[in-house]
PDB file of C-alpha atoms in Angstrom:
ATOM      1  CA  MET A1424     -19.607 -16.123  16.180  1.00 60.00           C
ATOM      2  CA  GLY A1425     -17.055 -14.770  13.635  1.00 82.00           C
ATOM      3  CA  PHE A1426     -13.149 -15.111  14.055  1.00 95.00           C
ATOM      4  CA  ALA A1427     -11.503 -11.926  15.203  1.00 97.00           C
ATOM      5  CA  ILE A1428      -7.809 -10.859  14.591  1.00 98.00           C
ATOM      6  CA  ALA A1429      -6.601  -7.926  16.516  1.00 98.00           C
ATOM      7  CA  ILE A1430      -3.481  -6.235  15.323  1.00 98.00           C
ATOM      8  CA  ASP A1431      -2.042  -3.519  17.317  1.00 96.00           C
ATOM      9  CA  GLY A1432       1.107  -1.252  17.206  1.00 95.00           C
ATOM     10  CA  PRO A1433       2.508   2.314  16.791  1.00 94.00           C
ATOM     11  CA  ALA A1434       2.380   4.488  13.661  1.00 88.00           C
ATOM     12  CA  ALA A1435       4.310   3.467  10.547  1.00 91.00           C
ATOM     13  CA  ALA A1436       5.174  -0.090  11.903  1.00 95.00           C
ATOM     14  CA  GLY A1437       3.490  -1.595   9.005  1.00 94.00           C
ATOM     15  CA  LYS A1438       0.371  -2.928  10.794  1.00 95.00           C
ATOM     16  CA  GLY A1439      -1.885  -1.441   8.166  1.00 94.00           C
ATOM     17  CA  THR A1440      -0.146  -3.022   5.349  1.00 95.00           C
ATOM     18  CA  ILE A1441      -0.012  -6.269   7.359  1.00 98.00           C
ATOM     19  CA  SER A1442      -3.644  -6.198   8.238  1.00 97.00           C
ATOM     20  CA  LYS A1443      -4.910  -5.707   4.834  1.00 97.00           C
ATOM     21  CA  ALA A1444      -2.553  -8.563   3.530  1.00 98.00           C
ATOM     22  CA  VAL A1445      -3.779 -10.847   6.415  1.00 98.00           C
ATOM     23  CA  ALA A1446      -7.542 -10.031   5.766  1.00 97.00           C
ATOM     24  CA  ALA A1447      -7.193 -10.746   2.048  1.00 98.00           C
ATOM     25  CA  HIS A1448      -5.424 -13.955   2.672  1.00 98.00           C
ATOM     26  CA  PHE A1449      -8.311 -15.414   4.833  1.00 96.00           C
ATOM     27  CA  GLY A1450     -11.084 -13.526   2.959  1.00 96.00           C
ATOM     28  CA  PHE A1451     -11.947 -11.328   6.206  1.00 96.00           C
ATOM     29  CA  ALA A1452     -13.257  -7.964   6.351  1.00 93.00           C
ATOM     30  CA  HIS A1453     -10.724  -5.400   7.472  1.00 95.00           C
ATOM     31  CA  LEU A1454     -11.271  -2.129   9.644  1.00 94.00           C
ATOM     32  CA  ASP A1455      -8.337   0.395  10.198  1.00 90.00           C
ATOM     33  CA  THR A1456      -9.762   1.586  13.450  1.00 89.00           C
ATOM     34  CA  GLY A1457      -7.384   4.470  13.293  1.00 86.00           C
ATOM     35  CA  LEU A1458      -9.619   6.119  10.462  1.00 92.00           C
ATOM     36  CA  LEU A1459     -12.361   6.386  13.105  1.00 93.00           C
ATOM     37  CA  TYR A1460     -10.205   8.672  15.058  1.00 93.00           C
ATOM     38  CA  ARG A1461      -8.967  10.374  11.982  1.00 95.00           C
ATOM     39  CA  ALA A1462     -12.548  11.242  10.967  1.00 96.00           C
ATOM     40  CA  VAL A1463     -13.161  12.654  14.271  1.00 96.00           C
ATOM     41  CA  GLY A1464     -10.044  14.576  14.265  1.00 96.00           C
ATOM     42  CA  ALA A1465     -10.912  16.124  10.699  1.00 96.00           C
ATOM     43  CA  ARG A1466     -14.157  17.186  12.062  1.00 95.00           C
ATOM     44  CA  VAL A1467     -12.481  18.759  14.974  1.00 96.00           C
ATOM     45  CA  LEU A1468     -10.206  20.662  12.687  1.00 96.00           C
ATOM     46  CA  ALA A1469     -13.368  21.811  10.918  1.00 95.00           C
ATOM     47  CA  GLY A1470     -14.630  23.404  14.392  1.00 96.00           C
ATOM     48  CA  VAL A1471     -16.733  20.337  15.551  1.00 96.00           C
ATOM     49  CA  ASP A1472     -16.737  19.236  19.316  1.00 97.00           C
ATOM     50  CA  PRO A1473     -14.749  15.998  19.363  1.00 96.00           C
ATOM     51  CA  ILE A1474     -17.633  14.260  21.449  1.00 96.00           C
ATOM     52  CA  ALA A1475     -20.452  15.286  19.326  1.00 96.00           C
ATOM     53  CA  ALA A1476     -18.161  14.321  16.297  1.00 95.00           C
ATOM     54  CA  ALA A1477     -17.491  10.885  17.619  1.00 95.00           C
ATOM     55  CA  ARG A1478     -21.168  10.281  18.446  1.00 93.00           C
ATOM     56  CA  ALA A1479     -22.331  11.144  14.851  1.00 92.00           C
ATOM     57  CA  LEU A1480     -19.895   9.201  12.936  1.00 90.00           C
ATOM     58  CA  VAL A1481     -20.923   7.004  10.253  1.00 86.00           C
ATOM     59  CA  ALA A1482     -19.151   4.463   8.078  1.00 82.00           C
ATOM     60  CA  GLU A1483     -19.226   6.833   4.943  1.00 87.00           C
ATOM     61  CA  ASP A1484     -16.913   9.356   6.880  1.00 90.00           C
ATOM     62  CA  LEU A1485     -14.259   6.701   6.774  1.00 89.00           C
ATOM     63  CA  GLU A1486     -13.970   7.167   2.905  1.00 88.00           C
ATOM     64  CA  ASP A1487     -12.786  10.875   3.125  1.00 89.00           C
ATOM     65  CA  ALA A1488      -9.592  11.107   1.185  1.00 86.00           C
ATOM     66  CA  GLY A1489      -8.305  13.774   3.283  1.00 90.00           C
ATOM     67  CA  LEU A1490      -7.910  11.645   6.062  1.00 93.00           C
ATOM     68  CA  ARG A1491      -4.310  10.812   5.594  1.00 86.00           C
ATOM     69  CA  THR A1492      -2.661  14.151   6.074  1.00 88.00           C
ATOM     70  CA  ALA A1493      -0.302  14.861   9.080  1.00 84.00           C
ATOM     71  CA  ASP A1494      -2.613  17.509  10.540  1.00 92.00           C
ATOM     72  CA  VAL A1495      -5.447  15.087  10.666  1.00 94.00           C
ATOM     73  CA  ALA A1496      -3.111  12.461  12.186  1.00 90.00           C
ATOM     74  CA  GLN A1497      -2.009  14.873  15.017  1.00 90.00           C
ATOM     75  CA  ALA A1498      -5.673  15.650  15.595  1.00 94.00           C
ATOM     76  CA  ALA A1499      -6.688  11.888  15.697  1.00 93.00           C
ATOM     77  CA  SER A1500      -4.301  11.266  18.465  1.00 88.00           C
ATOM     78  CA  ARG A1501      -5.228  14.310  20.459  1.00 92.00           C
ATOM     79  CA  VAL A1502      -8.880  13.482  20.367  1.00 94.00           C
ATOM     80  CA  ALA A1503      -7.957   9.743  20.997  1.00 88.00           C
ATOM     81  CA  VAL A1504      -7.127  10.555  24.713  1.00 88.00           C
ATOM     82  CA  ILE A1505     -10.598  11.842  25.385  1.00 92.00           C
ATOM     83  CA  GLY A1506     -12.616   9.099  27.257  1.00 89.00           C
ATOM     84  CA  GLU A1507     -15.918  10.017  25.980  1.00 93.00           C
ATOM     85  CA  VAL A1508     -14.665   9.879  22.314  1.00 93.00           C
ATOM     86  CA  ARG A1509     -13.195   6.417  22.744  1.00 88.00           C
ATOM     87  CA  ALA A1510     -16.416   5.289  24.281  1.00 90.00           C
ATOM     88  CA  ALA A1511     -18.543   6.556  21.561  1.00 91.00           C
ATOM     89  CA  LEU A1512     -16.316   4.537  19.078  1.00 93.00           C
ATOM     90  CA  VAL A1513     -16.176   1.278  21.033  1.00 91.00           C
ATOM     91  CA  ASP A1514     -19.643  -0.355  19.882  1.00 85.00           C
ATOM     92  CA  PHE A1515     -18.904   0.357  16.358  1.00 85.00           C
ATOM     93  CA  GLN A1516     -15.456  -1.657  16.558  1.00 92.00           C
ATOM     94  CA  ARG A1517     -16.767  -4.405  18.683  1.00 93.00           C
ATOM     95  CA  ALA A1518     -19.808  -5.075  16.356  1.00 88.00           C
ATOM     96  CA  PHE A1519     -17.425  -5.149  13.217  1.00 90.00           C
ATOM     97  CA  ALA A1520     -15.140  -7.564  15.176  1.00 94.00           C
ATOM     98  CA  ARG A1521     -18.064 -10.136  15.560  1.00 92.00           C
ATOM     99  CA  ARG A1522     -19.285  -9.847  12.134  1.00 91.00           C
ATOM    100  CA  ALA A1523     -19.978 -13.261  10.273  1.00 90.00           C
ATOM    101  CA  GLY A1524     -17.153 -14.471   8.236  1.00 93.00           C
ATOM    102  CA  GLY A1525     -14.262 -13.008  10.128  1.00 95.00           C
ATOM    103  CA  ALA A1526     -12.540  -9.767  10.740  1.00 96.00           C
ATOM    104  CA  VAL A1527      -9.471  -8.006  11.084  1.00 97.00           C
ATOM    105  CA  LEU A1528      -9.021  -4.829  13.177  1.00 97.00           C
ATOM    106  CA  ASP A1529      -5.908  -2.733  13.246  1.00 95.00           C
ATOM    107  CA  GLY A1530      -5.375  -0.082  15.840  1.00 92.00           C
ATOM    108  CA  ARG A1531      -3.779   0.626  19.292  1.00 91.00           C
ATOM    109  CA  ASP A1532      -5.957  -0.967  21.752  1.00 91.00           C
ATOM    110  CA  ILE A1533      -7.884  -3.774  19.870  1.00 95.00           C
ATOM    111  CA  GLY A1534      -6.380  -6.774  21.716  1.00 96.00           C
ATOM    112  CA  THR A1535      -6.321  -5.076  25.090  1.00 95.00           C
ATOM    113  CA  VAL A1536      -9.642  -2.980  25.231  1.00 93.00           C
ATOM    114  CA  ILE A1537     -11.771  -3.384  22.107  1.00 94.00           C
ATOM    115  CA  CYS A1538     -11.534  -7.069  21.498  1.00 95.00           C
ATOM    116  CA  PRO A1539      -9.665  -8.727  24.381  1.00 96.00           C
ATOM    117  CA  GLU A1540     -11.385 -12.062  23.472  1.00 96.00           C
ATOM    118  CA  ALA A1541     -10.002 -11.908  19.767  1.00 97.00           C
ATOM    119  CA  GLU A1542      -9.082 -15.361  18.641  1.00 97.00           C
ATOM    120  CA  ALA A1543      -5.651 -13.977  17.309  1.00 98.00           C
ATOM    121  CA  LYS A1544      -3.562 -10.907  18.540  1.00 98.00           C
ATOM    122  CA  LEU A1545      -0.602  -9.454  17.016  1.00 98.00           C
ATOM    123  CA  PHE A1546       1.513  -6.554  18.065  1.00 98.00           C
ATOM    124  CA  VAL A1547       3.440  -4.946  15.098  1.00 98.00           C
ATOM    125  CA  THR A1548       6.266  -2.622  16.084  1.00 97.00           C
ATOM    126  CA  ALA A1549       9.601  -1.119  14.827  1.00 97.00           C
ATOM    127  CA  SER A1550      12.125   1.316  16.078  1.00 97.00           C
ATOM    128  CA  ALA A1551      11.224   4.960  16.084  1.00 97.00           C
ATOM    129  CA  GLU A1552      13.939   5.692  13.711  1.00 97.00           C
ATOM    130  CA  VAL A1553      12.900   3.104  11.288  1.00 97.00           C
ATOM    131  CA  ARG A1554       9.269   4.150  11.411  1.00 97.00           C
ATOM    132  CA  ALA A1555      10.134   7.885  11.090  1.00 97.00           C
ATOM    133  CA  ALA A1556      12.075   7.157   7.996  1.00 97.00           C
ATOM    134  CA  ARG A1557       9.087   5.333   6.439  1.00 95.00           C
ATOM    135  CA  ARG A1558       6.838   8.115   7.046  1.00 93.00           C
ATOM    136  CA  HIS A1559       9.331  10.614   5.905  1.00 96.00           C
ATOM    137  CA  ALA A1560       9.408   8.855   2.595  1.00 95.00           C
ATOM    138  CA  GLU A1561       5.725   8.619   2.431  1.00 91.00           C
ATOM    139  CA  LEU A1562       5.430  12.384   2.949  1.00 91.00           C
ATOM    140  CA  VAL A1563       8.146  13.097   0.078  1.00 94.00           C
ATOM    141  CA  ALA A1564       6.478  10.536  -2.157  1.00 94.00           C
ATOM    142  CA  ARG A1565       3.339  12.541  -1.896  1.00 89.00           C
ATOM    143  CA  GLY A1566       5.205  15.810  -2.675  1.00 91.00           C
ATOM    144  CA  ALA A1567       5.214  17.213   0.719  1.00 88.00           C
ATOM    145  CA  GLU A1568       7.995  18.943   2.285  1.00 90.00           C
ATOM    146  CA  ALA A1569       9.160  17.075   5.296  1.00 92.00           C
ATOM    147  CA  VAL A1570      12.300  17.185   7.395  1.00 95.00           C
ATOM    148  CA  PHE A1571      13.429  13.734   9.042  1.00 97.00           C
ATOM    149  CA  GLU A1572      14.256  15.080  12.444  1.00 96.00           C
ATOM    150  CA  THR A1573      10.845  16.709  12.452  1.00 96.00           C
ATOM    151  CA  VAL A1574       8.987  13.540  11.577  1.00 95.00           C
ATOM    152  CA  LEU A1575      10.977  11.602  14.078  1.00 96.00           C
ATOM    153  CA  ALA A1576      10.088  13.910  16.906  1.00 96.00           C
ATOM    154  CA  GLU A1577       6.371  13.745  15.946  1.00 93.00           C
ATOM    155  CA  VAL A1578       6.604  10.207  15.877  1.00 94.00           C
ATOM    156  CA  LYS A1579       8.265   9.928  19.429  1.00 95.00           C
ATOM    157  CA  GLU A1580       5.709  12.325  20.536  1.00 93.00           C
ATOM    158  CA  ARG A1581       2.812  10.490  19.194  1.00 90.00           C
ATOM    159  CA  ASP A1582       4.159   7.327  20.874  1.00 92.00           C
ATOM    160  CA  ALA A1583       4.684   8.864  24.267  1.00 92.00           C
ATOM    161  CA  ARG A1584       1.133  10.304  24.068  1.00 89.00           C
ATOM    162  CA  ASP A1585      -0.467   6.948  22.766  1.00 88.00           C
ATOM    163  CA  ALA A1586       1.386   4.886  25.387  1.00 89.00           C
ATOM    164  CA  GLY A1587       0.922   7.217  28.170  1.00 89.00           C
ATOM    165  CA  ARG A1588      -2.662   8.018  27.965  1.00 85.00           C
ATOM    166  CA  ALA A1589      -4.965   7.072  30.905  1.00 82.00           C
ATOM    167  CA  GLU A1590      -7.618   5.783  28.701  1.00 79.00           C
ATOM    168  CA  ALA A1591      -6.778   2.546  26.802  1.00 83.00           C
ATOM    169  CA  PRO A1592      -3.113   3.069  26.382  1.00 88.00           C
ATOM    170  CA  MET A1593      -1.125   1.398  23.428  1.00 91.00           C
ATOM    171  CA  VAL A1594       0.523  -1.710  24.747  1.00 93.00           C
ATOM    172  CA  ALA A1595       0.960  -5.091  23.437  1.00 94.00           C
ATOM    173  CA  ALA A1596      -1.556  -7.590  25.046  1.00 95.00           C
ATOM    174  CA  LEU A1597      -0.081 -10.289  27.309  1.00 95.00           C
ATOM    175  CA  ASP A1598      -1.017 -13.035  24.806  1.00 96.00           C
ATOM    176  CA  ALA A1599      -0.202 -10.964  21.553  1.00 97.00           C
ATOM    177  CA  VAL A1600       2.546 -12.387  19.065  1.00 98.00           C
ATOM    178  CA  VAL A1601       5.037  -9.521  18.659  1.00 98.00           C
ATOM    179  CA  ILE A1602       6.374  -8.932  15.162  1.00 98.00           C
ATOM    180  CA  ASP A1603       9.276  -6.373  14.865  1.00 98.00           C
ATOM    181  CA  THR A1604       9.403  -5.086  11.297  1.00 97.00           C
ATOM    182  CA  SER A1605      12.547  -2.844  11.829  1.00 97.00           C
ATOM    183  CA  ASP A1606      14.614  -5.358   9.712  1.00 96.00           C
ATOM    184  CA  MET A1607      11.848  -7.170   7.852  1.00 96.00           C
ATOM    185  CA  SER A1608      10.610  -7.007   4.289  1.00 95.00           C
ATOM    186  CA  ILE A1609       6.899  -6.556   3.852  1.00 94.00           C
ATOM    187  CA  ASP A1610       6.528 -10.139   2.582  1.00 97.00           C
ATOM    188  CA  ALA A1611       8.595 -11.521   5.550  1.00 98.00           C
ATOM    189  CA  ALA A1612       6.277  -9.456   8.105  1.00 97.00           C
ATOM    190  CA  VAL A1613       3.086 -10.512   6.166  1.00 98.00           C
ATOM    191  CA  SER A1614       4.272 -14.231   6.375  1.00 98.00           C
ATOM    192  CA  ALA A1615       4.988 -13.952  10.028  1.00 98.00           C
ATOM    193  CA  ALA A1616       1.575 -12.518  10.535  1.00 98.00           C
ATOM    194  CA  ILE A1617      -0.126 -15.245   8.606  1.00 98.00           C
ATOM    195  CA  ALA A1618       1.672 -17.973  10.387  1.00 98.00           C
ATOM    196  CA  ALA A1619       0.660 -16.513  13.831  1.00 98.00           C
ATOM    197  CA  VAL A1620      -2.946 -16.265  12.756  1.00 97.00           C
ATOM    198  CA  GLU A1621      -2.714 -19.957  11.404  1.00 97.00           C
ATOM    199  CA  ALA A1622      -1.347 -21.199  14.562  1.00 96.00           C
ATOM    200  CA  ALA A1623      -4.052 -19.423  16.526  1.00 95.00           C
ATOM    201  CA  ARG A1624      -6.731 -21.358  14.161  1.00 90.00           C
ATOM    202  CA  THR A1625      -5.441 -24.693  14.965  1.00 82.00           C
TER     203      THR A1625
END
């Protein structure tokens, strides 16, 4: 059996950056499970039924450069509340978590639903305002027109949808180490995450 690290948290809290750094540090494989839902969301925007899209998903779909747009993000959050979609993607994620050599999975329900037996669990969070500022800066850097107040409203709307859904709501596992990155540098957050994983490995 491999060593699984589950990293959950809301959008723009830094979990993706932290997950990649943790995976690189330990030499583990990394899966951004949000890309699974973004890939399904992208297909839905193209007119495909969400359940059919989820069941037909293949690893190559995660490499689509268009999965990082705001429209796809919103579509991903909408399809993620569909129980049949989540069920179709569970096996893919669980198999990845148990691959030889170790794995890091980041998402919203990894430590609670996908891999509750993960050897290490982290919940990365930050205030809605801080996360909206980060997302706004990303959008502006990419040349997109973005209004902070609109981005903040979207962040809060997505939080409410992700935390309030009946199927696998976003919540910190009882045994997860919570890392609040609101006032932390990237290096400090990564160091805290690595320390938490090291503690779980001993």
